[in-house]
Each structure stands twice: as C-alpha cells, then as structure tokens.
Amino acid sequence: MAFSRRNFLKYAAMSAGGTVLADTPFISAEARAKAEGGNVKYVPTSCEMCFWKCGAVAKVVDGKVVKLEGNPYHPQSRGKLCARGQGGIGQLYDEDRLKHPMILDGPRGEGKYRKASWDEALTLVAKKMQAIADKYGPESLAMMSHGSPGDYFTNVLKAMGSRNIAFPSFAQCKGIRDVAWELTFGHKPGTSCERVDLENSRVIVLFGTHLGENMHNSQNQEFAEAVGRGAKIICVDPRYSTAASKSSFWLPIKPGTDTALLLTWINIVISEGLYDKEYVEKYTVGFDEVKEAVQEYTPEWAAQETELPMRQIVESVRELCRYAPNVVVHPGRHYSWYGNDTQRARAVAILNALLGTWGRKGGMWLPAKAKFASFNDGAPAYPPANKPPVIKGDFPFAGGEGVTQVLRDTTITGNPYPIKAWIVAGTNLMKALPDQRLTRKAIDNLDLLVAVDLFPTETVMLADVILPECTYLERHDGLYKISTREAGVAIRQPAVEPMYETKPAWWIGSELCKKLGLNEYAVKGNGMDAWEGRMRRQAKVGTLILISYPSIPVMSLSQIVKNRISQRIINLFLAPFQKKSNCTVMSWKGKALIRYPNMSRLNILRKTCSA
Ligand code: SF4
C-alpha cells in the first residue's frame, strides 16, 4: 500500500489510542530494508548540521551510513535535506575528527597534547573545577555552547551553583531580533524557524535574508514554491543574491541604511493611508506617536541616505501594500550587523503590524504548540546561584541565553568577580565572537578551559582538556518539541555506534557530575543505554499536550511512545497528529506595541499592554 500522509494520520491516531501500528513509516523503513536484502537498515533521526533540526532517515549498510534522506513527515524537512544536511556523512567519517580525550602537555596555544583515558581526563576536569569553585566561588565557572551539548553542561554548572551560562547564537545572531519583536508583539518571530507563511504569501520582503543560499530547509522549499507560483519578491540587499535574481524589486541599498528605508516606508504606508486601519485600531497602541515620529523621513531623504532611486523606494512599498495583509516582511535571522539592529528589527515588526500580517494567511502564522511536562528524573532542585550571573551586562533586555561577550569581558577584568573556568561545547569562540585578541586574552586569564567538540577548532586547540563528542549520527539527545504550523515531539537516535573513543555529550556531562560528587544530577544507570532508560521513564510520567488553534487535544506521552524506544529503529515523530493551525484567524489577544522609538519606556508599555 502506498503510504500517504492521510494514511499516516490515520494510523498515528490509532497508535495514540493504544492500537498497534498497522502501517507506519518505521515499519515501511523495515520493509524497505528487507526488500533491499543484505545488512541494510533505515534509522529515522534528527539532523544536527544546523539548528533547524530536520527529520532525517539514515540508510545504514553493513554498519556504515551510506545515505541520508529527509523524513517526509517532519515539517522542517518534508522529505528533503539541504546540502549541509547531506554533509552529515562527511562529518561522521571525517579523518580530522577528535578521536580520544587529550590533555595539554605544554604551554597553552602550542598545540602539544597527550592522549588520555576518559577517566583521567574527567577526573582532572572535576578536580580543577572543584578547586576553582572552592577558591573563587562556583560563579567563577562558566559555560558557552551551541547546539545540543549545552543542555548537559548547563546541568553540571547549575548543580554546582553557577548561572554563568551563555550562548553566542543570542548576541551574535538572532537574539537582537527576538528582543525587538518581544518588545513589539510580545513574542519572538519564531524559535526553531521564523513564522513566515511563505507558502501563501503574495509579496515577500527580504532585508539581507539570503533565502536560496542559507540552509533553512523547509523555508527554502516554501520560498522556491512561492517564486514558482509567481509571488512577488522585494529584495533589499547590496549584493545581487539568489533571492535578488528572483525579485520584482531589487533594492541594492547602501550598507547600513536599512532602517532609513524602513522608516520611510512606514511614513509612506501611513501618510498614503495604505495601512490596515481595522487591525491597527483593534490590535495596536501608539499609532499616533509612530505617525508623528516618521513624518520627517521622506522619500527624498531616504533616497539620499540609501542611495536608492526615490521612485523605486515608493513603488516597492506601494506594491507591498497592494497585496496586504497576505504579505510578509521577513524578520530575518542573523541580525548583528551595524549596532542599530534592535531598532531595525523593531521597524520591521512595526511595518508588519501596520500591514496586519500577524496571524494572517501569507503573513506570520500562529504556531501550534507542543508541550510536555518538565522531567528531571528525580533530581533535586538546583541550588540557588551563589552570586547573580554576569551574562547581561549593560543589556537589560537580553534574554536568558546571555551575551557571550559580557562573560568574556568579565573574564578579562575580573569585575564584579573572577571567572576562572570555561566549558566550551560545540562552538568555536575564537571565530564566533568579534575581536579574537580579546577572546584570547580572556582565555589566557583562565585556570581551566575545557573544550567539548568534534573537530580541532581554533578554540579547541587552546584548551587544557579536550573531550571528543560523537556526531549526531552516533548518539541520542533529548526529546524535543516542534512548534511550527504543526506541533509534535521528535527524537534523535544513533544510526551507528560512536567511532573511536568519542562519547555523547549527555554521557560526558553525566560522568562529570559523578566525578564532582553530584550523582543525583547524573543520568541514572550506567553505560550507553542509560539515556534510553531515562526517556522511557520520561514517557511514563510525561503528558504530551498538543495545542492547536482552536482545539486542544491532550494525549499521554506514554501511550505514544509505548514499546517504541526499545525497537531502536523508530521515530517518535508525532507532528501530523493535528491539523495545521488556521492562519486566517487572528488569535492575538494583546496589542502590538508600535510606539517608536521610545525604548526606555517599553517595559512599562508592555506590562500595560498585557494587562
Ligand atoms: S536545514 Fe539542512 S543542515 Fe539544517 S537541520 Fe535541516 S537538513 Fe540539517
């Protein structure tokens, strides 16, 4: 029987009710493997070549991964992987991978290391961490991470009483944008992916967003489809990018002047009465102030600032308004450009509010939400932070992901207290942070630098202890939620055993807890199966709640995962349990804060708005 999406929905629903799956992608995978004969298996998992977390299926022949495919039931991959995702096999079999733990055997930076056992390396790390915590306080331990490993070392640091944990992807990438949108709409414009309904957009505006060149799989698929069905693209980019080549309007703007263009567009939209009056009246506050604030930003002024033809500035925004609200000004992702980035993102959010795109078909979709009960596997609550963390500095709007440079600068100055140890997991700080000299200076101030990584990056080669993590194709990670237009829960699981002496980050973090005498925070059980045991326990107690607009179905997570984890060749991917959320319904009950640009009062305004 051909396996259609409709069939999957039917059988998935049966499974949730406790019925044995009669036909699922997992069994199909087994059937496929059988049909091919030989020692073949297909392992559904989740790609980690980037944050998009596409569902992937690994074809394994004689214990070797030979092919990766996109999981057709995963909303982030839709049966396809991007070029970087295909590189997962290259990463797995790369000769340059870190193969065993190493301990620095000479001055830092000279690259002299000796091979160590896991026991020796972790004992040394634990001993040094404890000595530093005893001398300077646990707050002198910091962790910086990207991707999955961060969870496991966050656990170690919190258990020790430190909250100095930061993720470069916040300040160096999307955090600026997220803060601006939270201050405007009360929500980020997306977490794992932006809430842009490109599938239905009639006009898509891109500010330096290189769809077609970046790796955001499902979004690129939607963008390609939008171009194919004739959606108009307005591309603001000094470079003639792939997206620019598909655009109706390419605005090769002078770098650094995007906000000038946005302010003028807002002025035109208001002064020509092109905004969504009903939406603005119902869902926003501060319209009159915005109107007054942008009056001075005329097309003549913008033409001078941006070096764009005035006619192009005016005609492009009129074209955008012609199709509103089924249009979207893309929020972008990597946002740290010029220093005025928060205000640029605010202007993008305000323009979307004026056009009424939030919650509208072709605009910004409202996410379906997957929730499951938090699960600590019986671990006690973390002790309170010994001292307040220093991850925000002068950035009061920064979120919990912290500003990595602030941790770095504190490591240099020792003010308000010393930072003496870094665990760096899955990020190359020497490349991720601006000004390498400062990063190196901070590292030179450390008593301990531990690097958890796959490859000998510039940062790894400055570490005192190197702990080799295995690739995503060799390990489990935690259950994770999908909250796109569809909601679900997915899993990452190993396609092959870890190569060399590499280990999953969950194991490294857990063993470190044990070495530090923090057994109650370690994963229960021993060996590489311990994580599966943890997921089984989570499945027993967890309740999965899939929230959609407008229905709120509730089902037991244990029902859903029953008997599946043990099969190993399974996929817990559950997203198609519900219909797509209805993009045409405006469910936003608050109001968009479009006052501009009075940032100092925004917190107060936001509270007023929420009330
Ligand atoms: S977008 Fe590409 S690299 Fe990122 S998770 Fe998906 S397939 Fe992997």
mmCIF file of C-alpha atoms in Angstrom, residues 18-341:
data_model
loop_
_atom_site.group_PDB
_atom_site.id
_atom_site.type_symbol
_atom_site.label_atom_id
_atom_site.label_comp_id
_atom_site.label_asym_id
_atom_site.label_seq_id
_atom_site.Cartn_x
_atom_site.Cartn_y
_atom_site.Cartn_z
ATOM 1 C CA GLY A 18 -3.176 2.295 22.176
ATOM 2 C CA THR A 19 -3.753 0.340 18.970
ATOM 3 C CA VAL A 20 -0.760 -1.385 17.493
ATOM 4 C CA LEU A 21 0.556 0.421 14.469
ATOM 5 C CA ALA A 22 -0.554 -1.418 11.363
ATOM 6 C CA ASP A 23 1.493 0.553 8.903
ATOM 7 C CA THR A 24 3.906 3.281 9.838
ATOM 8 C CA PRO A 25 6.964 4.886 8.316
ATOM 9 C CA PHE A 26 9.024 2.827 10.760
ATOM 10 C CA ILE A 27 7.625 -0.459 9.507
ATOM 11 C CA SER A 28 7.891 0.871 5.994
ATOM 12 C CA ALA A 29 11.534 1.527 6.722
ATOM 13 C CA GLU A 30 11.947 -2.054 7.878
ATOM 14 C CA ALA A 31 10.062 -3.339 4.864
ATOM 15 C CA ARG A 32 12.263 -1.247 2.669
ATOM 16 C CA ALA A 33 15.354 -2.646 4.323
ATOM 17 C CA LYS A 34 14.059 -6.209 3.915
ATOM 18 C CA ALA A 35 13.230 -5.665 0.277
ATOM 19 C CA GLU A 36 16.731 -4.459 -0.373
ATOM 20 C CA GLY A 37 18.195 -7.525 1.316
ATOM 21 C CA GLY A 38 21.629 -7.735 2.875
ATOM 22 C CA ASN A 39 22.527 -5.981 6.068
ATOM 23 C CA VAL A 40 20.523 -2.802 5.470
ATOM 24 C CA LYS A 41 18.572 -0.677 7.924
ATOM 25 C CA TYR A 42 16.934 2.752 7.880
ATOM 26 C CA VAL A 43 17.173 4.834 11.042
ATOM 27 C CA PRO A 44 14.943 7.892 11.486
ATOM 28 C CA THR A 45 16.675 10.607 13.476
ATOM 29 C CA SER A 46 17.107 14.407 13.550
ATOM 30 C CA CYS A 47 19.800 16.277 11.661
ATOM 31 C CA GLU A 48 22.121 18.472 13.706
ATOM 32 C CA MET A 49 24.161 20.037 10.998
ATOM 33 C CA CYS A 50 22.262 23.188 11.982
ATOM 34 C CA PHE A 51 19.563 24.303 14.432
ATOM 35 C CA TRP A 52 16.658 23.638 12.019
ATOM 36 C CA LYS A 53 16.558 20.014 13.277
ATOM 37 C CA CYS A 54 15.158 18.429 10.152
ATOM 38 C CA GLY A 55 13.844 14.908 10.415
ATOM 39 C CA ALA A 56 16.343 12.677 8.631
ATOM 40 C CA VAL A 57 16.493 8.993 7.764
ATOM 41 C CA ALA A 58 19.919 7.343 7.682
ATOM 42 C CA LYS A 59 20.461 4.355 5.427
ATOM 43 C CA VAL A 60 22.961 2.024 7.093
ATOM 44 C CA VAL A 61 24.596 -0.803 5.143
ATOM 45 C CA ASP A 62 26.894 -3.229 6.933
ATOM 46 C CA GLY A 63 27.179 -0.850 9.872
ATOM 47 C CA LYS A 64 28.071 2.158 7.743
ATOM 48 C CA VAL A 65 25.896 5.191 6.983
ATOM 49 C CA VAL A 66 25.774 5.412 3.200
ATOM 50 C CA LYS A 67 22.906 7.824 2.615
ATOM 51 C CA LEU A 68 20.798 10.469 4.360
ATOM 52 C CA GLU A 69 17.272 11.359 3.306
ATOM 53 C CA GLY A 70 14.747 13.865 4.588
ATOM 54 C CA ASN A 71 11.895 12.470 6.682
ATOM 55 C CA PRO A 72 8.711 13.189 4.690
ATOM 56 C CA TYR A 73 6.642 13.504 7.888
ATOM 57 C CA HIS A 74 8.779 16.158 9.531
ATOM 58 C CA PRO A 75 7.629 19.751 8.872
ATOM 59 C CA GLN A 76 11.193 21.053 8.853
ATOM 60 C CA SER A 77 12.430 18.661 6.169
ATOM 61 C CA ARG A 78 9.366 17.495 4.195
ATOM 62 C CA GLY A 79 11.313 14.644 2.669
ATOM 63 C CA LYS A 80 14.372 16.677 1.769
ATOM 64 C CA LEU A 81 17.682 17.612 3.358
ATOM 65 C CA CYS A 82 19.749 20.605 2.373
ATOM 66 C CA ALA A 83 23.331 20.379 1.126
ATOM 67 C CA ARG A 84 24.730 20.927 4.606
ATOM 68 C CA GLY A 85 22.478 18.205 5.968
ATOM 69 C CA GLN A 86 23.855 15.839 3.350
ATOM 70 C CA GLY A 87 27.267 16.661 4.792
ATOM 71 C CA GLY A 88 26.359 14.693 7.932
ATOM 72 C CA ILE A 89 28.011 11.596 6.473
ATOM 73 C CA GLY A 90 31.162 13.554 5.668
ATOM 74 C CA GLN A 91 31.252 14.795 9.247
ATOM 75 C CA LEU A 92 30.816 11.278 10.621
ATOM 76 C CA TYR A 93 33.668 9.807 8.587
ATOM 77 C CA ASP A 94 35.946 12.850 8.587
ATOM 78 C CA GLU A 95 39.546 11.821 9.258
ATOM 79 C CA ASP A 96 40.173 15.045 11.178
ATOM 80 C CA ARG A 97 37.682 14.267 13.938
ATOM 81 C CA LEU A 98 38.846 14.353 17.525
ATOM 82 C CA LYS A 99 39.274 10.694 18.389
ATOM 83 C CA HIS A 100 40.112 10.468 22.085
ATOM 84 C CA PRO A 101 40.389 12.728 25.162
ATOM 85 C CA MET A 102 43.545 14.840 25.303
ATOM 86 C CA ILE A 103 45.325 16.810 28.000
ATOM 87 C CA LEU A 104 47.524 19.834 27.290
ATOM 88 C CA ASP A 105 51.181 18.899 27.567
ATOM 89 C CA GLY A 106 52.962 22.230 27.230
ATOM 90 C CA PRO A 107 52.190 25.938 27.119
ATOM 91 C CA ARG A 108 48.665 26.884 26.023
ATOM 92 C CA GLY A 109 48.477 27.544 22.302
ATOM 93 C CA GLU A 110 51.469 25.428 21.239
ATOM 94 C CA GLY A 111 49.219 22.530 20.385
ATOM 95 C CA LYS A 112 51.114 19.893 22.396
ATOM 96 C CA TYR A 113 48.734 17.309 23.812
ATOM 97 C CA ARG A 114 48.940 13.828 25.186
ATOM 98 C CA LYS A 115 46.313 11.155 24.829
ATOM 99 C CA ALA A 116 44.296 10.440 27.966
ATOM 100 C CA SER A 117 41.652 7.983 29.056
ATOM 101 C CA TRP A 118 38.142 9.293 29.753
ATOM 102 C CA ASP A 119 38.650 8.533 33.419
ATOM 103 C CA GLU A 120 41.878 10.533 33.623
ATOM 104 C CA ALA A 121 40.517 13.477 31.617
ATOM 105 C CA LEU A 122 37.242 13.754 33.532
ATOM 106 C CA THR A 123 38.969 13.291 36.892
ATOM 107 C CA LEU A 124 41.300 16.163 36.033
ATOM 108 C CA VAL A 125 38.440 18.413 34.884
ATOM 109 C CA ALA A 126 36.402 17.692 38.020
ATOM 110 C CA LYS A 127 39.393 18.252 40.304
ATOM 111 C CA LYS A 128 40.208 21.603 38.702
ATOM 112 C CA MET A 129 36.578 22.758 38.636
ATOM 113 C CA GLN A 130 36.181 21.943 42.303
ATOM 114 C CA ALA A 131 39.442 23.713 43.217
ATOM 115 C CA ILE A 132 38.349 26.836 41.299
ATOM 116 C CA ALA A 133 34.877 26.775 42.883
ATOM 117 C CA ASP A 134 36.426 26.411 46.350
ATOM 118 C CA LYS A 135 38.845 29.284 45.797
ATOM 119 C CA TYR A 136 36.716 31.801 43.844
ATOM 120 C CA GLY A 137 33.152 30.555 44.316
ATOM 121 C CA PRO A 138 31.071 28.433 41.899
ATOM 122 C CA GLU A 139 30.127 31.562 39.933
ATOM 123 C CA SER A 140 33.704 31.567 38.610
ATOM 124 C CA LEU A 141 32.729 28.575 36.423
ATOM 125 C CA ALA A 142 31.189 29.487 33.058
ATOM 126 C CA MET A 143 29.809 27.556 30.110
ATOM 127 C CA MET A 144 29.349 28.668 26.500
ATOM 128 C CA SER A 145 27.692 26.445 23.985
ATOM 129 C CA HIS A 146 25.873 25.973 20.715
ATOM 130 C CA GLY A 147 23.525 23.121 19.849
ATOM 131 C CA SER A 148 22.546 20.098 21.891
ATOM 132 C CA PRO A 149 25.582 19.677 24.196
ATOM 133 C CA GLY A 150 24.721 22.872 26.087
ATOM 134 C CA ASP A 151 21.874 21.179 27.994
ATOM 135 C CA TYR A 152 24.138 18.639 29.630
ATOM 136 C CA PHE A 153 26.805 21.101 30.789
ATOM 137 C CA THR A 154 24.192 23.615 31.884
ATOM 138 C CA ASN A 155 23.063 20.838 34.222
ATOM 139 C CA VAL A 156 26.595 20.478 35.638
ATOM 140 C CA LEU A 157 27.039 24.209 36.211
ATOM 141 C CA LYS A 158 23.624 24.748 37.748
ATOM 142 C CA ALA A 159 24.183 21.799 40.064
ATOM 143 C CA MET A 160 27.385 23.499 41.219
ATOM 144 C CA GLY A 161 25.662 26.851 41.842
ATOM 145 C CA SER A 162 26.737 28.850 38.781
ATOM 146 C CA ARG A 163 24.404 30.520 36.280
ATOM 147 C CA ASN A 164 27.159 31.961 34.122
ATOM 148 C CA ILE A 165 25.907 30.236 31.010
ATOM 149 C CA ALA A 166 25.742 31.951 27.617
ATOM 150 C CA PHE A 167 25.040 31.039 24.028
ATOM 151 C CA PRO A 168 26.759 33.019 21.235
ATOM 152 C CA SER A 169 23.744 32.428 18.997
ATOM 153 C CA PHE A 170 21.901 35.049 21.051
ATOM 154 C CA ALA A 171 24.073 38.170 20.776
ATOM 155 C CA GLN A 172 25.872 37.088 17.615
ATOM 156 C CA CYS A 173 22.752 36.065 15.744
ATOM 157 C CA LYS A 174 19.015 36.129 16.411
ATOM 158 C CA GLY A 175 18.796 37.478 19.962
ATOM 159 C CA ILE A 176 18.690 41.096 18.835
ATOM 160 C CA ARG A 177 15.761 40.403 16.552
ATOM 161 C CA ASP A 178 13.962 38.342 19.186
ATOM 162 C CA VAL A 179 14.215 41.104 21.775
ATOM 163 C CA ALA A 180 12.855 43.669 19.305
ATOM 164 C CA TRP A 181 9.862 41.510 18.390
ATOM 165 C CA GLU A 182 9.151 40.619 22.004
ATOM 166 C CA LEU A 183 9.114 44.323 22.793
ATOM 167 C CA THR A 184 6.706 44.896 19.922
ATOM 168 C CA PHE A 185 4.436 41.862 19.657
ATOM 169 C CA GLY A 186 5.194 40.186 22.980
ATOM 170 C CA HIS A 187 6.514 37.181 21.031
ATOM 171 C CA LYS A 188 9.609 36.191 19.151
ATOM 172 C CA PRO A 189 9.035 35.878 15.406
ATOM 173 C CA GLY A 190 9.793 32.176 15.772
ATOM 174 C CA THR A 191 12.203 29.949 17.632
ATOM 175 C CA SER A 192 13.342 26.980 15.594
ATOM 176 C CA CYS A 193 12.088 28.729 12.464
ATOM 177 C CA GLU A 194 10.509 32.047 11.564
ATOM 178 C CA ARG A 195 6.708 32.129 11.490
ATOM 179 C CA VAL A 196 6.551 33.285 7.906
ATOM 180 C CA ASP A 197 3.740 31.859 5.817
ATOM 181 C CA LEU A 198 5.741 31.946 2.589
ATOM 182 C CA GLU A 199 3.560 29.139 1.301
ATOM 183 C CA ASN A 200 0.689 31.625 0.962
ATOM 184 C CA SER A 201 2.472 34.981 0.697
ATOM 185 C CA ARG A 202 1.739 37.184 -2.272
ATOM 186 C CA VAL A 203 4.626 39.538 -1.556
ATOM 187 C CA ILE A 204 7.763 38.617 0.401
ATOM 188 C CA VAL A 205 10.166 41.325 1.538
ATOM 189 C CA LEU A 206 13.704 40.295 2.394
ATOM 190 C CA PHE A 207 16.188 42.539 4.163
ATOM 191 C CA GLY A 208 19.562 40.846 3.699
ATOM 192 C CA THR A 209 17.932 37.441 4.126
ATOM 193 C CA HIS A 210 19.501 35.126 1.607
ATOM 194 C CA LEU A 211 16.793 32.563 1.071
ATOM 195 C CA GLY A 212 18.059 30.126 -1.504
ATOM 196 C CA GLU A 213 21.606 30.435 -0.192
ATOM 197 C CA ASN A 214 21.191 29.728 3.514
ATOM 198 C CA MET A 215 20.272 26.292 4.814
ATOM 199 C CA HIS A 216 16.837 26.727 6.321
ATOM 200 C CA ASN A 217 15.392 23.726 4.626
ATOM 201 C CA SER A 218 11.596 23.983 4.796
ATOM 202 C CA GLN A 219 11.691 27.769 4.437
ATOM 203 C CA ASN A 220 13.761 27.472 1.279
ATOM 204 C CA GLN A 221 11.312 24.923 -0.060
ATOM 205 C CA GLU A 222 8.415 27.297 0.596
ATOM 206 C CA PHE A 223 10.334 30.184 -0.909
ATOM 207 C CA ALA A 224 11.050 28.213 -4.079
ATOM 208 C CA GLU A 225 7.370 27.278 -4.312
ATOM 209 C CA ALA A 226 6.362 30.912 -3.768
ATOM 210 C CA VAL A 227 8.665 32.050 -6.563
ATOM 211 C CA GLY A 228 7.276 29.263 -8.756
ATOM 212 C CA ARG A 229 3.672 30.365 -8.288
ATOM 213 C CA GLY A 230 4.502 33.987 -9.004
ATOM 214 C CA ALA A 231 4.721 35.606 -5.556
ATOM 215 C CA LYS A 232 6.432 38.968 -5.773
ATOM 216 C CA ILE A 233 9.803 39.307 -4.081
ATOM 217 C CA ILE A 234 11.154 42.626 -2.840
ATOM 218 C CA CYS A 235 14.806 42.078 -2.049
ATOM 219 C CA VAL A 236 16.773 44.715 -0.137
ATOM 220 C CA ASP A 237 20.398 43.686 -0.419
ATOM 221 C CA PRO A 238 23.551 45.434 -1.682
ATOM 222 C CA ARG A 239 24.540 42.113 -3.244
ATOM 223 C CA TYR A 240 22.813 40.546 -6.235
ATOM 224 C CA SER A 241 21.908 37.418 -4.286
ATOM 225 C CA THR A 242 19.954 34.377 -5.449
ATOM 226 C CA ALA A 243 16.827 35.925 -3.936
ATOM 227 C CA ALA A 244 17.607 39.215 -5.709
ATOM 228 C CA SER A 245 17.739 37.351 -9.007
ATOM 229 C CA LYS A 246 14.143 36.186 -8.411
ATOM 230 C CA SER A 247 12.799 39.543 -7.298
ATOM 231 C CA SER A 248 10.358 42.028 -8.807
ATOM 232 C CA PHE A 249 12.179 44.783 -6.941
ATOM 233 C CA TRP A 250 15.873 44.521 -6.139
ATOM 234 C CA LEU A 251 16.930 47.425 -3.947
ATOM 235 C CA PRO A 252 20.761 47.447 -3.819
ATOM 236 C CA ILE A 253 20.834 49.574 -0.710
ATOM 237 C CA LYS A 254 23.876 51.343 0.691
ATOM 238 C CA PRO A 255 25.040 49.110 3.576
ATOM 239 C CA GLY A 256 23.966 50.343 6.991
ATOM 240 C CA THR A 257 20.941 52.351 5.840
ATOM 241 C CA ASP A 258 18.184 49.728 6.035
ATOM 242 C CA THR A 259 16.496 51.462 8.973
ATOM 243 C CA ALA A 260 16.265 54.680 6.952
ATOM 244 C CA LEU A 261 14.406 52.810 4.218
ATOM 245 C CA LEU A 262 12.088 51.162 6.750
ATOM 246 C CA LEU A 263 11.237 54.453 8.457
ATOM 247 C CA THR A 264 10.392 55.993 5.114
ATOM 248 C CA TRP A 265 8.295 53.018 4.098
ATOM 249 C CA ILE A 266 6.394 53.335 7.394
ATOM 250 C CA ASN A 267 5.862 57.020 6.642
ATOM 251 C CA ILE A 268 4.537 56.256 3.142
ATOM 252 C CA VAL A 269 2.254 53.486 4.432
ATOM 253 C CA ILE A 270 0.740 55.855 6.998
ATOM 254 C CA SER A 271 0.645 59.088 5.009
ATOM 255 C CA GLU A 272 -0.921 57.415 1.955
ATOM 256 C CA GLY A 273 -3.434 55.562 4.149
ATOM 257 C CA LEU A 274 -2.197 52.148 2.977
ATOM 258 C CA TYR A 275 -2.146 50.505 6.421
ATOM 259 C CA ASP A 276 -4.724 48.073 7.776
ATOM 260 C CA LYS A 277 -6.884 50.522 9.689
ATOM 261 C CA GLU A 278 -9.096 47.959 11.372
ATOM 262 C CA TYR A 279 -6.140 45.880 12.514
ATOM 263 C CA VAL A 280 -4.246 48.910 13.776
ATOM 264 C CA GLU A 281 -7.295 50.152 15.649
ATOM 265 C CA LYS A 282 -8.010 46.779 17.223
ATOM 266 C CA TYR A 283 -4.570 45.378 17.884
ATOM 267 C CA THR A 284 -2.028 48.139 18.335
ATOM 268 C CA VAL A 285 -1.188 51.005 20.625
ATOM 269 C CA GLY A 286 0.907 54.069 19.846
ATOM 270 C CA PHE A 287 -0.132 54.659 16.235
ATOM 271 C CA ASP A 288 -0.298 58.445 16.539
ATOM 272 C CA GLU A 289 3.175 58.590 18.033
ATOM 273 C CA VAL A 290 4.583 56.489 15.212
ATOM 274 C CA LYS A 291 2.856 58.698 12.670
ATOM 275 C CA GLU A 292 4.393 61.783 14.167
ATOM 276 C CA ALA A 293 7.836 60.229 14.614
ATOM 277 C CA VAL A 294 8.208 59.159 10.966
ATOM 278 C CA GLN A 295 6.898 62.327 9.322
ATOM 279 C CA GLU A 296 10.384 63.661 8.718
ATOM 280 C CA TYR A 297 11.504 60.519 6.878
ATOM 281 C CA THR A 298 10.514 61.481 3.374
ATOM 282 C CA PRO A 299 11.287 59.559 0.177
ATOM 283 C CA GLU A 300 13.724 62.337 -0.782
ATOM 284 C CA TRP A 301 15.576 61.887 2.487
ATOM 285 C CA ALA A 302 15.618 58.085 2.112
ATOM 286 C CA ALA A 303 16.935 58.342 -1.448
ATOM 287 C CA GLN A 304 19.830 60.397 -0.171
ATOM 288 C CA GLU A 305 20.551 58.097 2.770
ATOM 289 C CA THR A 306 20.172 54.777 0.994
ATOM 290 C CA GLU A 307 21.425 55.782 -2.475
ATOM 291 C CA LEU A 308 18.349 54.106 -3.952
ATOM 292 C CA PRO A 309 16.208 55.775 -6.640
ATOM 293 C CA MET A 310 13.290 57.577 -4.982
ATOM 294 C CA ARG A 311 10.839 56.076 -7.438
ATOM 295 C CA GLN A 312 11.941 52.550 -6.523
ATOM 296 C CA ILE A 313 11.543 53.299 -2.803
ATOM 297 C CA VAL A 314 7.968 54.475 -3.287
ATOM 298 C CA GLU A 315 6.823 51.943 -5.883
ATOM 299 C CA SER A 316 8.151 48.924 -3.998
ATOM 300 C CA VAL A 317 6.268 49.722 -0.791
ATOM 301 C CA ARG A 318 3.073 50.523 -2.709
ATOM 302 C CA GLU A 319 3.340 47.112 -4.355
ATOM 303 C CA LEU A 320 3.750 45.539 -0.922
ATOM 304 C CA CYS A 321 0.629 47.295 0.377
ATOM 305 C CA ARG A 322 -1.401 46.342 -2.679
ATOM 306 C CA TYR A 323 -1.442 42.701 -1.545
ATOM 307 C CA ALA A 324 -1.549 43.234 2.247
ATOM 308 C CA PRO A 325 -2.318 41.522 4.561
ATOM 309 C CA ASN A 326 -1.247 38.404 2.613
ATOM 310 C CA VAL A 327 2.328 39.642 2.620
ATOM 311 C CA VAL A 328 5.273 39.399 4.946
ATOM 312 C CA VAL A 329 8.319 41.473 5.744
ATOM 313 C CA HIS A 330 10.644 38.643 6.738
ATOM 314 C CA PRO A 331 12.039 39.118 10.267
ATOM 315 C CA GLY A 332 15.457 37.760 9.196
ATOM 316 C CA ARG A 333 17.653 35.697 11.476
ATOM 317 C CA HIS A 334 21.301 36.667 11.721
ATOM 318 C CA TYR A 335 20.818 40.219 12.958
ATOM 319 C CA SER A 336 24.046 41.601 14.404
ATOM 320 C CA TRP A 337 25.051 43.952 11.602
ATOM 321 C CA TYR A 338 25.589 47.615 12.350
ATOM 322 C CA GLY A 339 24.875 48.399 16.002
ATOM 323 C CA ASN A 340 21.377 49.834 15.419
ATOM 324 C CA ASP A 341 19.997 46.364 14.859
#
